[in-house]
Amino acid sequence: MSVEGLVTDGPLIVAAGVSVLAGLVSFLSPCVLPLVPGYVSYVTGIAGADLDAALGTDPSGRPVPSSGGVALATRPSRTKVRGRMLAGSLLFVAGFSAVFTLIAFATGGLGGFLFEHQATLQRVIGALVIVFGLGYLGVLPGLQREARVRWLPASGLAGAPLLGAVFGLGWIPCVGPTLGAVLGLAAVQGGAGRGAFLALAYCVGLGVPFVLFALGFRRLLGAFAAVRRHSVWVVRIGGVLLIAVGVALLFGFWDDLVIWIRGIFGVGTVVL
């Protein structure tokens, strides 16, 4: 399928939207969000206190006097610091995006091989996604787990993409329900290219907030703390999203959903 076909295919567009939401839910989940500041510091090689000194601000973003801290003449420019934060976060996102895209590429290829059994495959995937959703809500024990990276490369920009790849492999138990739903959609779409496209959409939902946090860093700590206090709602919304997708696949509502969305955005804007 051509690139144009990928971005105009109706079912794929709906699946991509679900994948972006799944990535965002993964980012806001209790096992990812609390560790984001640490990852940002690690992949950029800049600790929070050093960043404050470099930018001449306190954790709330307010200016602080240079006396008693880093001399103004020795502080790196804001542009240099922001550039390092942007580069480190993008390299980290690229690392786990490569891992997830390769997995989805293989899953989509397998789905394409089983395309003649698509109706059965869709029902099986729907049932599995429902299980993932129930596990995400904590209804089924053993499917809502936290995982930690056991091995870390050297900190800084050079190790950022490798750390992203380690994150992608080592945190699959943590992001498993949402990633599993995306891989299920990749299999249903039937094609390696389609699977890779959905994985990239998932990585957009997971990676863009990470990059935005890196750019805002200390100023966003308060906002992230508020999200952590309401993490139960993130879990509930994510679980309901997965169950809804699973029900649509299991009972054949997926195509009806695509047709309904096409009607909202206008006939002919989405090619089926």
Tab-separated table of C-alpha atoms in Angstrom:
chain	number	residue	atom	x	y	z
A	1	MET	CA	0.000	0.000	0.000
A	2	SER	CA	1.237	3.504	-0.842
A	3	VAL	CA	1.803	6.219	1.769
A	4	GLU	CA	-1.227	8.035	0.378
A	5	GLY	CA	-3.284	4.886	0.859
A	6	LEU	CA	-2.118	4.572	4.462
A	7	VAL	CA	-3.244	8.070	5.413
A	8	THR	CA	-6.614	7.871	3.633
A	9	ASP	CA	-7.754	4.403	4.638
A	10	GLY	CA	-10.862	4.749	6.811
A	11	PRO	CA	-10.449	1.821	9.235
A	12	LEU	CA	-6.752	2.610	9.585
A	13	ILE	CA	-7.431	6.256	10.460
A	14	VAL	CA	-9.841	5.217	13.230
A	15	ALA	CA	-7.328	2.662	14.499
A	16	ALA	CA	-4.589	5.317	14.430
A	17	GLY	CA	-6.720	7.628	16.552
A	18	VAL	CA	-7.249	4.846	19.082
A	19	SER	CA	-3.507	4.149	19.025
A	20	VAL	CA	-2.635	7.774	19.804
A	21	LEU	CA	-5.055	7.746	22.749
A	22	ALA	CA	-3.575	4.445	23.941
A	23	GLY	CA	-0.097	5.979	23.870
A	24	LEU	CA	-1.275	8.991	25.877
A	25	VAL	CA	-2.920	6.714	28.444
A	26	SER	CA	0.358	4.780	28.720
A	27	PHE	CA	2.278	8.000	29.336
A	28	LEU	CA	-0.148	9.106	32.063
A	29	SER	CA	-0.287	5.670	33.688
A	30	PRO	CA	0.984	5.280	37.268
A	31	CYS	CA	3.951	3.160	36.189
A	32	VAL	CA	5.298	5.617	33.574
A	33	LEU	CA	4.454	9.184	34.600
A	34	PRO	CA	6.267	9.245	37.982
A	35	LEU	CA	9.561	8.306	36.323
A	36	VAL	CA	9.428	10.817	33.462
A	37	PRO	CA	11.488	13.521	35.267
A	38	GLY	CA	14.197	10.977	35.998
A	39	TYR	CA	14.284	9.817	32.402
A	40	VAL	CA	14.497	13.383	31.125
A	41	SER	CA	17.445	14.104	33.407
A	42	TYR	CA	19.138	10.839	32.451
A	43	VAL	CA	18.861	11.150	28.671
A	44	THR	CA	19.998	14.778	28.682
A	45	GLY	CA	22.694	14.405	31.324
A	46	ILE	CA	21.226	17.377	33.195
A	47	ALA	CA	19.973	16.911	36.741
A	48	GLY	CA	17.063	18.991	37.977
A	49	ALA	CA	19.204	21.144	40.269
A	50	ASP	CA	21.811	21.646	37.540
A	51	LEU	CA	19.077	22.630	35.125
A	52	ASP	CA	17.769	25.233	37.571
A	53	ALA	CA	21.260	26.648	37.944
A	54	ALA	CA	21.872	26.646	34.211
A	55	LEU	CA	18.645	28.484	33.489
A	56	GLY	CA	18.863	30.694	36.549
A	57	THR	CA	15.434	29.597	37.837
A	58	ASP	CA	13.972	27.776	40.813
A	59	PRO	CA	11.701	24.698	40.417
A	60	SER	CA	8.702	26.971	39.837
A	61	GLY	CA	10.467	28.703	36.948
A	62	ARG	CA	11.086	31.995	38.779
A	63	PRO	CA	14.475	33.738	38.372
A	64	VAL	CA	17.000	33.349	41.168
A	65	PRO	CA	20.012	35.567	41.883
A	66	SER	CA	23.376	34.360	40.655
A	67	SER	CA	25.129	34.825	44.001
A	68	GLY	CA	25.765	31.565	45.821
A	69	GLY	CA	25.070	29.521	42.705
A	70	VAL	CA	26.396	29.193	39.203
A	71	ALA	CA	27.977	32.422	38.097
A	72	LEU	CA	26.141	34.146	35.310
A	73	ALA	CA	29.207	34.078	33.075
A	74	THR	CA	29.562	30.299	33.417
A	75	ARG	CA	25.912	29.421	32.807
A	76	PRO	CA	25.202	27.846	29.424
A	77	SER	CA	22.718	29.757	27.331
A	78	ARG	CA	19.027	28.920	27.583
A	79	THR	CA	19.074	28.021	23.895
A	80	LYS	CA	21.874	25.492	24.431
A	81	VAL	CA	20.127	23.904	27.407
A	82	ARG	CA	16.762	23.740	25.646
A	83	GLY	CA	18.439	22.296	22.576
A	84	ARG	CA	20.017	19.554	24.667
A	85	MET	CA	16.685	18.802	26.337
A	86	LEU	CA	14.966	18.583	22.947
A	87	ALA	CA	17.676	16.394	21.416
A	88	GLY	CA	17.799	13.996	24.364
A	89	SER	CA	14.039	13.546	24.521
A	90	LEU	CA	13.715	13.041	20.759
A	91	LEU	CA	16.508	10.448	20.740
A	92	PHE	CA	14.853	8.599	23.633
A	93	VAL	CA	11.486	8.597	21.833
A	94	ALA	CA	13.193	7.394	18.642
A	95	GLY	CA	14.660	4.446	20.564
A	96	PHE	CA	11.398	3.013	21.872
A	97	SER	CA	9.577	3.951	18.654
A	98	ALA	CA	11.970	1.728	16.693
A	99	VAL	CA	11.271	-1.211	19.028
A	100	PHE	CA	7.480	-0.824	19.003
A	101	THR	CA	7.389	-0.244	15.243
A	102	LEU	CA	9.370	-3.414	14.514
A	103	ILE	CA	7.074	-5.461	16.761
A	104	ALA	CA	3.956	-4.018	15.123
A	105	PHE	CA	5.478	-4.487	11.659
A	106	ALA	CA	5.819	-8.215	12.378
A	107	THR	CA	2.343	-8.392	13.937
A	108	GLY	CA	0.758	-6.625	10.995
A	109	GLY	CA	2.551	-8.949	8.614
A	110	LEU	CA	1.178	-11.956	10.473
A	111	GLY	CA	-2.295	-10.434	10.275
A	112	GLY	CA	-1.857	-10.020	6.531
A	113	PHE	CA	-0.909	-13.674	6.242
A	114	LEU	CA	-4.157	-14.609	8.030
A	115	PHE	CA	-6.236	-12.054	6.130
A	116	GLU	CA	-8.565	-14.692	4.655
A	117	HIS	CA	-9.642	-15.471	8.226
A	118	GLN	CA	-10.111	-11.800	9.106
A	119	ALA	CA	-13.601	-12.202	10.602
A	120	THR	CA	-12.407	-14.862	13.038
A	121	LEU	CA	-9.187	-12.993	13.739
A	122	GLN	CA	-11.133	-9.824	14.491
A	123	ARG	CA	-13.289	-11.613	17.059
A	124	VAL	CA	-10.300	-13.255	18.718
A	125	ILE	CA	-8.449	-9.929	18.877
A	126	GLY	CA	-11.582	-8.246	20.241
A	127	ALA	CA	-11.813	-10.781	23.064
A	128	LEU	CA	-8.126	-10.308	23.883
A	129	VAL	CA	-8.456	-6.507	23.942
A	130	ILE	CA	-11.382	-6.819	26.357
A	131	VAL	CA	-9.142	-8.954	28.581
A	132	PHE	CA	-6.436	-6.270	28.333
A	133	GLY	CA	-8.971	-3.625	29.355
A	134	LEU	CA	-10.167	-5.635	32.347
A	135	GLY	CA	-6.564	-6.218	33.329
A	136	TYR	CA	-5.814	-2.510	33.054
A	137	LEU	CA	-8.716	-1.816	35.419
A	138	GLY	CA	-7.307	-4.344	37.864
A	139	VAL	CA	-10.264	-6.708	37.512
A	140	LEU	CA	-8.030	-9.558	36.335
A	141	PRO	CA	-4.954	-10.137	38.527
A	142	GLY	CA	-1.536	-10.337	36.941
A	143	LEU	CA	-2.308	-8.063	33.974
A	144	GLN	CA	-1.607	-4.752	35.686
A	145	ARG	CA	2.068	-4.823	36.448
A	146	GLU	CA	4.874	-2.357	36.879
A	147	ALA	CA	8.331	-2.955	35.488
A	148	ARG	CA	11.649	-1.213	35.798
A	149	VAL	CA	14.665	-1.056	33.527
A	150	ARG	CA	17.383	-3.206	35.104
A	151	TRP	CA	20.274	-2.093	32.910
A	152	LEU	CA	21.030	1.472	31.927
A	153	PRO	CA	23.448	2.816	29.288
A	154	ALA	CA	25.640	5.825	29.950
A	155	SER	CA	23.645	8.956	30.665
A	156	GLY	CA	23.524	11.774	28.153
A	157	LEU	CA	22.663	12.172	24.492
A	158	ALA	CA	24.797	9.247	23.294
A	159	GLY	CA	22.910	6.760	25.436
A	160	ALA	CA	19.444	8.293	24.911
A	161	PRO	CA	18.320	6.164	21.927
A	162	LEU	CA	19.677	2.998	23.537
A	163	LEU	CA	17.835	3.807	26.754
A	164	GLY	CA	14.692	4.335	24.677
A	165	ALA	CA	15.130	0.879	23.150
A	166	VAL	CA	15.673	-0.648	26.595
A	167	PHE	CA	12.550	1.144	27.765
A	168	GLY	CA	10.624	-0.301	24.828
A	169	LEU	CA	11.699	-3.866	25.652
A	170	GLY	CA	11.827	-3.730	29.428
A	171	TRP	CA	8.575	-1.909	30.029
A	172	ILE	CA	6.333	-4.088	27.882
A	173	PRO	CA	4.787	-5.597	31.056
A	174	CYS	CA	3.903	-2.070	32.169
A	175	VAL	CA	2.468	-0.741	28.900
A	176	GLY	CA	1.333	-4.231	27.865
A	177	PRO	CA	-2.459	-3.688	27.902
A	178	THR	CA	-2.402	-0.535	25.773
A	179	LEU	CA	0.390	-1.738	23.491
A	180	GLY	CA	-1.348	-5.111	23.193
A	181	ALA	CA	-4.506	-3.391	21.989
A	182	VAL	CA	-2.512	-1.503	19.353
A	183	LEU	CA	-0.805	-4.717	18.217
A	184	GLY	CA	-4.231	-6.349	18.018
A	185	LEU	CA	-5.458	-3.541	15.784
A	186	ALA	CA	-2.301	-3.954	13.701
A	187	ALA	CA	-3.105	-7.640	13.187
A	188	VAL	CA	-6.720	-6.867	12.254
A	189	GLN	CA	-5.628	-4.246	9.711
A	190	GLY	CA	-3.739	-6.967	7.862
A	191	GLY	CA	-0.396	-5.692	6.613
A	192	ALA	CA	3.099	-4.976	7.902
A	193	GLY	CA	2.992	-1.347	6.735
A	194	ARG	CA	-0.338	-0.786	8.460
A	195	GLY	CA	1.020	-2.304	11.658
A	196	ALA	CA	4.052	-0.022	11.593
A	197	PHE	CA	1.782	2.980	10.975
A	198	LEU	CA	-0.307	2.172	14.055
A	199	ALA	CA	2.824	1.709	16.169
A	200	LEU	CA	4.049	5.135	15.091
A	201	ALA	CA	0.677	6.589	16.063
A	202	TYR	CA	1.010	4.927	19.480
A	203	CYS	CA	4.503	6.363	19.868
A	204	VAL	CA	3.171	9.834	19.031
A	205	GLY	CA	0.734	9.571	21.932
A	206	LEU	CA	3.451	8.259	24.244
A	207	GLY	CA	6.380	10.326	22.971
A	208	VAL	CA	5.030	13.819	22.304
A	209	PRO	CA	4.090	14.431	25.967
A	210	PHE	CA	7.580	13.265	26.942
A	211	VAL	CA	9.171	15.813	24.597
A	212	LEU	CA	6.833	18.563	25.798
A	213	PHE	CA	7.732	17.753	29.379
A	214	ALA	CA	11.426	17.948	28.520
A	215	LEU	CA	10.953	21.401	27.015
A	216	GLY	CA	8.855	22.641	29.923
A	217	PHE	CA	10.589	20.447	32.530
A	218	ARG	CA	10.385	22.115	35.963
A	219	ARG	CA	7.326	24.203	35.134
A	220	LEU	CA	5.303	21.055	34.405
A	221	LEU	CA	6.153	19.213	37.615
A	222	GLY	CA	3.133	20.702	39.371
A	223	ALA	CA	0.786	19.719	36.549
A	224	PHE	CA	2.153	16.175	36.493
A	225	ALA	CA	1.757	15.925	40.253
A	226	ALA	CA	-1.920	16.804	39.826
A	227	VAL	CA	-2.321	14.046	37.220
A	228	ARG	CA	-0.653	11.559	39.566
A	229	ARG	CA	-3.128	12.439	42.306
A	230	HIS	CA	-5.941	11.531	39.929
A	231	SER	CA	-4.212	8.532	38.348
A	232	VAL	CA	-7.194	6.318	39.185
A	233	TRP	CA	-9.199	8.194	36.550
A	234	VAL	CA	-6.447	7.692	33.984
A	235	VAL	CA	-6.622	3.959	34.639
A	236	ARG	CA	-10.413	3.919	34.450
A	237	ILE	CA	-10.539	5.910	31.208
A	238	GLY	CA	-7.822	3.725	29.666
A	239	GLY	CA	-9.562	0.530	30.700
A	240	VAL	CA	-12.931	1.675	29.355
A	241	LEU	CA	-11.275	2.716	26.076
A	242	LEU	CA	-9.714	-0.719	25.629
A	243	ILE	CA	-12.928	-2.540	26.509
A	244	ALA	CA	-14.915	-0.378	24.068
A	245	VAL	CA	-12.477	-1.171	21.244
A	246	GLY	CA	-12.579	-4.875	22.130
A	247	VAL	CA	-16.379	-4.943	22.133
A	248	ALA	CA	-16.469	-3.183	18.753
A	249	LEU	CA	-14.119	-5.783	17.281
A	250	LEU	CA	-15.733	-8.793	18.945
A	251	PHE	CA	-19.306	-8.008	17.946
A	252	GLY	CA	-18.612	-6.506	14.519
A	253	PHE	CA	-19.254	-2.855	15.415
A	254	TRP	CA	-15.839	-1.716	14.185
A	255	ASP	CA	-16.910	-1.221	10.569
A	256	ASP	CA	-20.091	0.553	11.723
A	257	LEU	CA	-17.916	2.923	13.767
A	258	VAL	CA	-15.788	3.703	10.719
A	259	ILE	CA	-18.882	4.412	8.610
A	260	TRP	CA	-20.291	6.651	11.355
A	261	ILE	CA	-17.047	8.654	11.560
A	262	ARG	CA	-16.983	8.971	7.770
A	263	GLY	CA	-20.502	10.397	7.920
A	264	ILE	CA	-19.457	12.982	10.508
A	265	PHE	CA	-16.420	14.204	8.576
A	266	GLY	CA	-18.107	14.082	5.209
A	267	VAL	CA	-18.574	11.498	2.472
A	268	GLY	CA	-15.488	11.114	0.335
A	269	THR	CA	-12.991	12.512	2.841
A	270	VAL	CA	-12.155	9.001	4.029
A	271	VAL	CA	-11.677	6.233	1.507
A	272	LEU	CA	-12.839	2.751	2.576
